[in-house]
PDB file of C-alpha atoms in Angstrom:
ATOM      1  CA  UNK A  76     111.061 123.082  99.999  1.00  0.00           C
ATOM      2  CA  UNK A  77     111.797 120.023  97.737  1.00  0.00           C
ATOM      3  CA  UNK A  78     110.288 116.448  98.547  1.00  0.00           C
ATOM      4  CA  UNK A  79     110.969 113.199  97.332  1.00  0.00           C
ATOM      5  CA  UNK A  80     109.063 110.607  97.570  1.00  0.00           C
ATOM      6  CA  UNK A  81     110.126 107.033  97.411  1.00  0.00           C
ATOM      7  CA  UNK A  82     108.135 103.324  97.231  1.00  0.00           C
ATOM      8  CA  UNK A  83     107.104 100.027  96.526  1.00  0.00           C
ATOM      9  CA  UNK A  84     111.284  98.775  96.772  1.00  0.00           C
ATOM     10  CA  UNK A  85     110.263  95.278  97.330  1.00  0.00           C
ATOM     11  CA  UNK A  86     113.855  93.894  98.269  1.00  0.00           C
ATOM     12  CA  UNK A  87     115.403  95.201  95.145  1.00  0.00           C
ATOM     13  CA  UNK A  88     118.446  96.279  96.699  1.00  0.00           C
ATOM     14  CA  UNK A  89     120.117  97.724  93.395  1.00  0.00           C
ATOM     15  CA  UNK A  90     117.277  99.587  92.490  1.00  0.00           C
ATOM     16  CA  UNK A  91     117.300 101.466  95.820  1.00  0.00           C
ATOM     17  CA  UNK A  92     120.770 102.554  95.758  1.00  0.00           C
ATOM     18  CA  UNK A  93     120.590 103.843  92.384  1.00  0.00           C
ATOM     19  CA  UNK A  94     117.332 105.579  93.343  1.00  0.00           C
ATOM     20  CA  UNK A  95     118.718 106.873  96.721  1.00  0.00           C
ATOM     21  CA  UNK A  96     122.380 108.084  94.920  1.00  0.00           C
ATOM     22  CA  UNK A  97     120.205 109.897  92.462  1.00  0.00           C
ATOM     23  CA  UNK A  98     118.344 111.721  95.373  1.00  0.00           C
ATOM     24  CA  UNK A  99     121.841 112.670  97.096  1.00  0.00           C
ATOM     25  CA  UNK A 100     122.154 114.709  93.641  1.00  0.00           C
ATOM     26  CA  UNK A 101     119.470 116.865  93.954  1.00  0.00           C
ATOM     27  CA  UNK A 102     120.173 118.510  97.539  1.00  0.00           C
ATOM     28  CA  UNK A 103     116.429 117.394  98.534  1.00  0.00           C
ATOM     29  CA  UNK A 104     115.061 118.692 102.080  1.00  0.00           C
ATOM     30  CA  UNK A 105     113.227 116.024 102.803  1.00  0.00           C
ATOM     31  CA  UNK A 106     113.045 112.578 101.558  1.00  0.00           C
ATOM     32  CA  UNK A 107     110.148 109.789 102.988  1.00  0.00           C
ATOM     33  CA  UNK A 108     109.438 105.973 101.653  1.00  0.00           C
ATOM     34  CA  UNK A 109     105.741 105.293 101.509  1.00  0.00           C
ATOM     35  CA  UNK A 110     106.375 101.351 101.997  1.00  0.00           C
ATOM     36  CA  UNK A 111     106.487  98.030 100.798  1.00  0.00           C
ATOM     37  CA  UNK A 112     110.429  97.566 101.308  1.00  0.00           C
ATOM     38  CA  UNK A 113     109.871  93.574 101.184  1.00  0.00           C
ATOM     39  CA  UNK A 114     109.550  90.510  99.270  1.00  0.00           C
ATOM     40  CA  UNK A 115     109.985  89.852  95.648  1.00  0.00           C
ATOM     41  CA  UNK A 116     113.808  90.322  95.292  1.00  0.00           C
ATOM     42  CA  UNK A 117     116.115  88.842  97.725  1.00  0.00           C
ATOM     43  CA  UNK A 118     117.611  91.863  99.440  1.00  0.00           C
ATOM     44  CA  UNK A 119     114.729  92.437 101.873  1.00  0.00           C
ATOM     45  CA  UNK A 120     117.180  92.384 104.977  1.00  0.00           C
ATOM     46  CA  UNK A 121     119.226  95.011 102.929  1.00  0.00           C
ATOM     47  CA  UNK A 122     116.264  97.087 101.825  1.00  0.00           C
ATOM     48  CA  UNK A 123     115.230  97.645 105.627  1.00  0.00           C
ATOM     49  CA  UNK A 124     118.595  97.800 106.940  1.00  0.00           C
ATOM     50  CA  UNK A 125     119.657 100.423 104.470  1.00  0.00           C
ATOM     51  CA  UNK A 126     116.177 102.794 105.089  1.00  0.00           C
ATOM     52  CA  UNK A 127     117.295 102.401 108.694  1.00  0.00           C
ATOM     53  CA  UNK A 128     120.601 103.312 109.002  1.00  0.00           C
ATOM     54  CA  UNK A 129     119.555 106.634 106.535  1.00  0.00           C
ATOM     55  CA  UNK A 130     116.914 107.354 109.173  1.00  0.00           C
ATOM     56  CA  UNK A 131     114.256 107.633 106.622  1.00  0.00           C
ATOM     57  CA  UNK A 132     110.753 108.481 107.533  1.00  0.00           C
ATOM     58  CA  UNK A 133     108.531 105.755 106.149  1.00  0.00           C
ATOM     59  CA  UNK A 134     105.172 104.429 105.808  1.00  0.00           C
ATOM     60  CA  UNK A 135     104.084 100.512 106.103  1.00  0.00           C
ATOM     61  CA  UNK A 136     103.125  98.743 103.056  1.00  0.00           C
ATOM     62  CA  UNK A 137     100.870  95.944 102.915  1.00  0.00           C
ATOM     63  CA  UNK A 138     103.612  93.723 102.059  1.00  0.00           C
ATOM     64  CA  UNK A 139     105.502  94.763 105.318  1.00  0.00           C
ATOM     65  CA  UNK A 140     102.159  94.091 107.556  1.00  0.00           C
ATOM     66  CA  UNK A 141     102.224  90.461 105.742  1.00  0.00           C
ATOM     67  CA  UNK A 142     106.131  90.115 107.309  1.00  0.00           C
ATOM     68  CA  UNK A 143     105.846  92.572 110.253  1.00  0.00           C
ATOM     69  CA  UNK A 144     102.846  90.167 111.498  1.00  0.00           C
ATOM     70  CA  UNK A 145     102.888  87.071 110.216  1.00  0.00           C
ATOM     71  CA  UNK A 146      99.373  87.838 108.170  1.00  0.00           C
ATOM     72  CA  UNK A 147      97.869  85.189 106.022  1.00  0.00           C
ATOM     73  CA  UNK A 148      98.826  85.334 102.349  1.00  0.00           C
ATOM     74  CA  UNK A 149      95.441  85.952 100.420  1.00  0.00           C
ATOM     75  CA  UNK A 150      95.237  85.184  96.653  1.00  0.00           C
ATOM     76  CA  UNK A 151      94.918  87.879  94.170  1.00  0.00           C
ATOM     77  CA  UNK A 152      91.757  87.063  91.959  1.00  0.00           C
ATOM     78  CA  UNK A 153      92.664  89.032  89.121  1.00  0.00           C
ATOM     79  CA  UNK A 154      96.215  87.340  88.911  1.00  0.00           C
ATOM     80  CA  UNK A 155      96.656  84.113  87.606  1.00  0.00           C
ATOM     81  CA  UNK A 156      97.106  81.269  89.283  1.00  0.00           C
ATOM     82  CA  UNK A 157     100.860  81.060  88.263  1.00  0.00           C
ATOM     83  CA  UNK A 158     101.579  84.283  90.074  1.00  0.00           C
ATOM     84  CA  UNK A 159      99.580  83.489  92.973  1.00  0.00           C
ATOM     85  CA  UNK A 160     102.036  80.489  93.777  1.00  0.00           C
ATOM     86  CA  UNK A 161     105.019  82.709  92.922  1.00  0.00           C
ATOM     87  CA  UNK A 162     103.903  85.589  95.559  1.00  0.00           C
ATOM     88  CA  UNK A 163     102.971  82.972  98.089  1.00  0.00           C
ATOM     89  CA  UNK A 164     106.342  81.836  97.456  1.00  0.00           C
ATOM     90  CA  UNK A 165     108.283  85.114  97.956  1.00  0.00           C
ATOM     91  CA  UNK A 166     106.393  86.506 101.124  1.00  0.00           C
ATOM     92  CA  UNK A 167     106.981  82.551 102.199  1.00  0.00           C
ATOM     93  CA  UNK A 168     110.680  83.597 101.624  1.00  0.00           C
ATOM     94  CA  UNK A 169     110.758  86.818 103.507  1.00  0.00           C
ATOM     95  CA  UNK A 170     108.720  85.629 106.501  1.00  0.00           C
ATOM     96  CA  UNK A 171     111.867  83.105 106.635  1.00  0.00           C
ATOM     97  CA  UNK A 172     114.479  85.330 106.319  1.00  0.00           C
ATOM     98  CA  UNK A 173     113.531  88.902 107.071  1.00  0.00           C
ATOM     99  CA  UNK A 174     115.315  89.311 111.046  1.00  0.00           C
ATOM    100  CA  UNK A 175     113.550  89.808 114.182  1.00  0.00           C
ATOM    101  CA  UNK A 176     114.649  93.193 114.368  1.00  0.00           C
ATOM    102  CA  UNK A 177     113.520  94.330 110.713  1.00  0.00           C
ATOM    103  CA  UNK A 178     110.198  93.127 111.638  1.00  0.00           C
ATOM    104  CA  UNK A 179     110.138  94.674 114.892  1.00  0.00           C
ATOM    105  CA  UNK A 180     111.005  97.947 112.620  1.00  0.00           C
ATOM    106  CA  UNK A 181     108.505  97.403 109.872  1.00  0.00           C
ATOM    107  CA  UNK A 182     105.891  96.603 112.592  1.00  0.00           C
ATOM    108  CA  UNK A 183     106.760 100.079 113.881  1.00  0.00           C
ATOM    109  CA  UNK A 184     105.783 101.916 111.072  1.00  0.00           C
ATOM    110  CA  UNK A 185     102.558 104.283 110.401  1.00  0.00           C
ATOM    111  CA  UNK A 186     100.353 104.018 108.354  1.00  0.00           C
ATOM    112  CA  UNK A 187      99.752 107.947 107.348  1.00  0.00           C
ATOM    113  CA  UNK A 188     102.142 110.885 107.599  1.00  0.00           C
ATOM    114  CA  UNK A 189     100.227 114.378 107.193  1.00  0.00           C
ATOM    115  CA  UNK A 190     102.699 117.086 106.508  1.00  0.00           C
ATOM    116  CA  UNK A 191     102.236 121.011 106.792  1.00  0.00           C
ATOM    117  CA  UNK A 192     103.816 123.009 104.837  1.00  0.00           C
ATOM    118  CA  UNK A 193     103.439 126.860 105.691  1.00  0.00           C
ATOM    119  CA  UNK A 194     100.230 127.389 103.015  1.00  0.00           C
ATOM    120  CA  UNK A 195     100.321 123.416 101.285  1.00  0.00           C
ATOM    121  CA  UNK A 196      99.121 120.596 103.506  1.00  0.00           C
ATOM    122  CA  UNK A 197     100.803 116.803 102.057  1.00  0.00           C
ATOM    123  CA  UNK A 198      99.202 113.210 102.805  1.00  0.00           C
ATOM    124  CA  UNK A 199     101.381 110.051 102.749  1.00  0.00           C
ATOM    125  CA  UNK A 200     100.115 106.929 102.215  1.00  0.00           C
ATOM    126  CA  UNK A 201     100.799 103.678 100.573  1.00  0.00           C
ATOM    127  CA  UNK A 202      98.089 103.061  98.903  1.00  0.00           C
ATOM    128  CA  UNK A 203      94.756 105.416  99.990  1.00  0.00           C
ATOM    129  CA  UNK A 204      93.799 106.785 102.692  1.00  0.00           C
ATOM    130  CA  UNK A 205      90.868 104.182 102.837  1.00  0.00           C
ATOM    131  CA  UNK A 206      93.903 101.116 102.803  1.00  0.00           C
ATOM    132  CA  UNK A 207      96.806 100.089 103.294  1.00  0.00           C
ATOM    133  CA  UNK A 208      95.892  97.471 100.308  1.00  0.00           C
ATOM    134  CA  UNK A 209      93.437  99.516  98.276  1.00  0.00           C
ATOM    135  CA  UNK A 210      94.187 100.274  95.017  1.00  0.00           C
ATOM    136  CA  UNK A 211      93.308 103.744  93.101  1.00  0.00           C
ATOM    137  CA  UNK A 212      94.318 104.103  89.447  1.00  0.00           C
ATOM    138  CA  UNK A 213      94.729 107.056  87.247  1.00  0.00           C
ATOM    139  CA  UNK A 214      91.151 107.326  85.535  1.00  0.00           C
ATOM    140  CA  UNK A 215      89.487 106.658  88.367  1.00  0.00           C
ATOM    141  CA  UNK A 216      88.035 110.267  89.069  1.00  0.00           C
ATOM    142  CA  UNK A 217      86.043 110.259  91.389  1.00  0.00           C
ATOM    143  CA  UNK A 218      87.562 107.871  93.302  1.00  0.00           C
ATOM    144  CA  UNK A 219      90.791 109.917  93.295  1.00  0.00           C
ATOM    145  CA  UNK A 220      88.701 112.743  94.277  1.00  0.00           C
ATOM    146  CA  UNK A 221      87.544 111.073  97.173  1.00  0.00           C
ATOM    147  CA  UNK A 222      90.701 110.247  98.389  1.00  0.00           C
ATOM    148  CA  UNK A 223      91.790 113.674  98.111  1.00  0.00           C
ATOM    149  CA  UNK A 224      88.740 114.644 100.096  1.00  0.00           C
ATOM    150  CA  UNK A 225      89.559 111.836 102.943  1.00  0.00           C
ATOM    151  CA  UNK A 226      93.223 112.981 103.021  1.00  0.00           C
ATOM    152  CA  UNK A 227      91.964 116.507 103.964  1.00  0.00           C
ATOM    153  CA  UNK A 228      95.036 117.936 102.255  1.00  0.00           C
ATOM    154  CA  UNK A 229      95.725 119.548  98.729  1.00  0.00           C
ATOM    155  CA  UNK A 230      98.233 116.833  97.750  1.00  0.00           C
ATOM    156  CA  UNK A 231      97.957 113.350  98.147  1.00  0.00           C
ATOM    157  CA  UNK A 232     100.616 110.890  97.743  1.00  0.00           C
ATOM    158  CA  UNK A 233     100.339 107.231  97.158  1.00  0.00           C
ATOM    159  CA  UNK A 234     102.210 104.154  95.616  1.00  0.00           C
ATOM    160  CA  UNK A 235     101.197 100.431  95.500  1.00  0.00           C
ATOM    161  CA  UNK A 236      99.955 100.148  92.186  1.00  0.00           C
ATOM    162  CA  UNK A 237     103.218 100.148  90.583  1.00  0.00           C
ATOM    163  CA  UNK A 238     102.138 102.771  88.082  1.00  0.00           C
ATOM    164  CA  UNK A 239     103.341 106.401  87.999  1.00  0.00           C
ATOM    165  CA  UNK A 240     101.107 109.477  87.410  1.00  0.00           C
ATOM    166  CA  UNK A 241      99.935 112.572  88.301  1.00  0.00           C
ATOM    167  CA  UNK A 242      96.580 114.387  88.171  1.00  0.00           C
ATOM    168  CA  UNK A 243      95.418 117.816  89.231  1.00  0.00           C
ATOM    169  CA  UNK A 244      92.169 118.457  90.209  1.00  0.00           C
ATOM    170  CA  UNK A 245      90.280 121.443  91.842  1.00  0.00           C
ATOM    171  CA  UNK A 246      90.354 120.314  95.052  1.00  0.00           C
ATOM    172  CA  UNK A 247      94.394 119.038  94.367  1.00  0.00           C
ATOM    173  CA  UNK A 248      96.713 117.027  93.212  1.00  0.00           C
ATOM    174  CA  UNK A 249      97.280 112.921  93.310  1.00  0.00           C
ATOM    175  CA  UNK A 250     100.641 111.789  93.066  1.00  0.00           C
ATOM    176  CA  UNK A 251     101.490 108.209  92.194  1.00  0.00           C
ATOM    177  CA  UNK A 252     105.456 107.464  92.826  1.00  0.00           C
ATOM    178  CA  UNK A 253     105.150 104.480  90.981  1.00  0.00           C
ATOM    179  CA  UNK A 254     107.532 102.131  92.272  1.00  0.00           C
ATOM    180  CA  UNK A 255     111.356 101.854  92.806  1.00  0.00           C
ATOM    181  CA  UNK A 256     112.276  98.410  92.685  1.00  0.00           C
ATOM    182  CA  UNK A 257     108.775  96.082  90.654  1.00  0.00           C
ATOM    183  CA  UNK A 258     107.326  98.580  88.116  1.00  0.00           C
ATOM    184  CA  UNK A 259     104.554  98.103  86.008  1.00  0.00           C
ATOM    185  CA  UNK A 260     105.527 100.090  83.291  1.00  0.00           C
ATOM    186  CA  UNK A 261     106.814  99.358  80.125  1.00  0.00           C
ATOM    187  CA  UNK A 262     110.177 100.962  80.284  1.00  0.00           C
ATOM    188  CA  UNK A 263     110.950  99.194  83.001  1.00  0.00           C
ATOM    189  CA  UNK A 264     112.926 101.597  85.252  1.00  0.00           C
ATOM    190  CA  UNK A 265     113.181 102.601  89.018  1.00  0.00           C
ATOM    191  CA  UNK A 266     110.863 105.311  89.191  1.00  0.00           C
ATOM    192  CA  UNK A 267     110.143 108.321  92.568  1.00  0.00           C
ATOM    193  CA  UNK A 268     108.325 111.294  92.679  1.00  0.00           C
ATOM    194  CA  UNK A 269     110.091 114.737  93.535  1.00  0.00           C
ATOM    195  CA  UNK A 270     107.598 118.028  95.240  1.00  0.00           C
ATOM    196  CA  UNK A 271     109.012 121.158  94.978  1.00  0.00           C
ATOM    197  CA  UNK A 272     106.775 123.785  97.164  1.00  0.00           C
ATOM    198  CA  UNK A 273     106.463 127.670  98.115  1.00  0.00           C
ATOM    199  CA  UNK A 274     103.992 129.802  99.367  1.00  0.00           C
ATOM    200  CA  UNK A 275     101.631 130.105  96.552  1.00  0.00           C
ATOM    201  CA  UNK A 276     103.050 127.372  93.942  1.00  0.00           C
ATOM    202  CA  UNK A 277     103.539 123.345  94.202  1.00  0.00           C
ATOM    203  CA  UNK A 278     105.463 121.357  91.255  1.00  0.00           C
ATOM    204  CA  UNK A 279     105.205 117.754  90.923  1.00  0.00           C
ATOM    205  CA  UNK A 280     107.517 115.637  88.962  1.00  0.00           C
ATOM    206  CA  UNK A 281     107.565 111.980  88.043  1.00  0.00           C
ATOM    207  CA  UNK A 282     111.559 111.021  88.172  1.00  0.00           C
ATOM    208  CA  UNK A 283     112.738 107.924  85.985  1.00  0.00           C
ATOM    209  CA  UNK A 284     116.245 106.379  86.150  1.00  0.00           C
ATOM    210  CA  UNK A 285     117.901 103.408  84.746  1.00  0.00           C
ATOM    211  CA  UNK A 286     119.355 100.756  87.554  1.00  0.00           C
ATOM    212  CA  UNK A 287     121.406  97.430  86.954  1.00  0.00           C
ATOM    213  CA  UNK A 288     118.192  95.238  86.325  1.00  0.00           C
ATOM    214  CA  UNK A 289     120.394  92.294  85.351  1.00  0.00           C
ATOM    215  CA  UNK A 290     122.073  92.554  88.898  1.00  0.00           C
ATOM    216  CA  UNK A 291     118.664  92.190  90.179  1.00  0.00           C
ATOM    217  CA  UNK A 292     117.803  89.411  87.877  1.00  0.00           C
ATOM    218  CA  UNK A 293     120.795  87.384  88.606  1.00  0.00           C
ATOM    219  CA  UNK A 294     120.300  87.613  92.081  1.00  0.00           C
ATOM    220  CA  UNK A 295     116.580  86.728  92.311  1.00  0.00           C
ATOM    221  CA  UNK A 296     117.980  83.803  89.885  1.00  0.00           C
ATOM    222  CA  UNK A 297     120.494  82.718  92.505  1.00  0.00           C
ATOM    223  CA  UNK A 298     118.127  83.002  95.060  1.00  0.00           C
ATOM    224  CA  UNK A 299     115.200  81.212  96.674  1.00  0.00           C
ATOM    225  CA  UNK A 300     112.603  84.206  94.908  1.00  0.00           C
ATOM    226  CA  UNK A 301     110.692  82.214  92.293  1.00  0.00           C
ATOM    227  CA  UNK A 302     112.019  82.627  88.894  1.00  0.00           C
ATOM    228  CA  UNK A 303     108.586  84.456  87.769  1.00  0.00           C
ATOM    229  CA  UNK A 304     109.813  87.642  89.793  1.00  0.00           C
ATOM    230  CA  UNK A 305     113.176  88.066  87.418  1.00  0.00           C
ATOM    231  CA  UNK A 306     111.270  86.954  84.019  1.00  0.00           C
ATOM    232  CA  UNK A 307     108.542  89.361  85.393  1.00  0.00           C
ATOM    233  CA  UNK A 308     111.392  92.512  85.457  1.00  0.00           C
ATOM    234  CA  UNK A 309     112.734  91.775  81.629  1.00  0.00           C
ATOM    235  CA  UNK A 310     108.683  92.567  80.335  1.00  0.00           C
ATOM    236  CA  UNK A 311     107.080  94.657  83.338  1.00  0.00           C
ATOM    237  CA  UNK A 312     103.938  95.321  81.733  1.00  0.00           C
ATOM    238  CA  UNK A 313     102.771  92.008  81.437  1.00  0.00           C
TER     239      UNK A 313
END
């Protein structure tokens, strides 16, 4: 049975196709989105519309509850305050554009998928099985063992932080897909996870792949997306 595991697209349309055409190469079994199609590129329409006429199983993000309900936008208080204006901005954005119908779909969505795998039992989640906007991060131990143990499975996958990894425990394995369309990481690229299971044996694998990042750039330049989100993609990291 092979897996893969896609999130954290945040409108970035050309990052999605490239992800989803690389997928289509790898004769996968199953393929699921663990949320957060919206905001932060201008394609959030697209995103949605694209994930629905696939028929992809997916998750809810925290950024879709913001759209799907109309939430209030907190601010971040480890971000500065120049970000803070800049997401307040984008989600401002989506809530204005995103259609009835793509809320109505991203309201639809769960918040957990538990999967069962003859021996192997999977968890899907956005961010941990304690949040939809909690945040777990890759030397946090005991922490990710606790979300292992709250998953009640032997594999746990997650996204939201924008930062890919994997760690095997005992008691399992955490898998972070890092994020398709707004990673953290330095080499800036779309990034998705890929399981591979059997009876007795699971492999995990972080996949990386280049996408047309200037596309992106240009069109969050062209659009009503603040600026910050396309100066943001050149430098990731910081």
């Amino acid at each position: 049975m092979r897996i893969a595991l896609i999130s954290d697209i945040h409108g970035n349309l050309p990052a999605l196709m490239a992800v989803l055409d690389d997928i289509d190469l790898r004769n996968v079994d199953q393929l699921y989105c663990l949320g957060d199609l919206v905001d932060l590129a201008p394609w959030s329409n697209e995103v949605v519309s694209l994930i629905r006429e696939r028929k992809i199983s997916c998750l809810m993000g925290n950024h879709d509850e913001l759209i799907a309900y109309n939430l209030p936008i907190t601010t971040i208080k480890d971000k500065s305050a120049k970000e803070n204006e800049a997401r307040h901005q984008a989600i401002s954005h989506s809530l204005n554009t995103v259609s009835d119908s793509n809320k109505a779909f991203l309201a639809s969505l769960p918040k957990h998928i538990q999967l069962n795998f003859e021996s192997q039992m999977v968890h899907l989640t956005h961010a941990t099985p304690f949040g939809i906007a909690d945040y777990v991060f890759e030397d946090d131990v005991q922490k990710l063992k606790a979300c292992l143990a709250a998953s009640s499975s032997s594999i746990l996958a997650v996204g939201h932080t924008h930062l890919s990894y994997i760690r095997q425990f005992e008691e399992g394995i955490v898998i972070n897909l890092g994020s398709v369309g707004r990673t953290q990481e330095p080499d800036a690229k779309a990034s998705y996870a890929m399981l591979e299971l059997n009876q007795t044996d699971v492999s995990a694998n972080i996949i990386k792949i280049d996408y047309p990042i200037e596309e992106t750039i240009k069109g969050i330049l062209e659009s009503s997306v603040p600026d910050f989100y396309a100066e943001s993609l050149k430098s990731p990291s910081s």
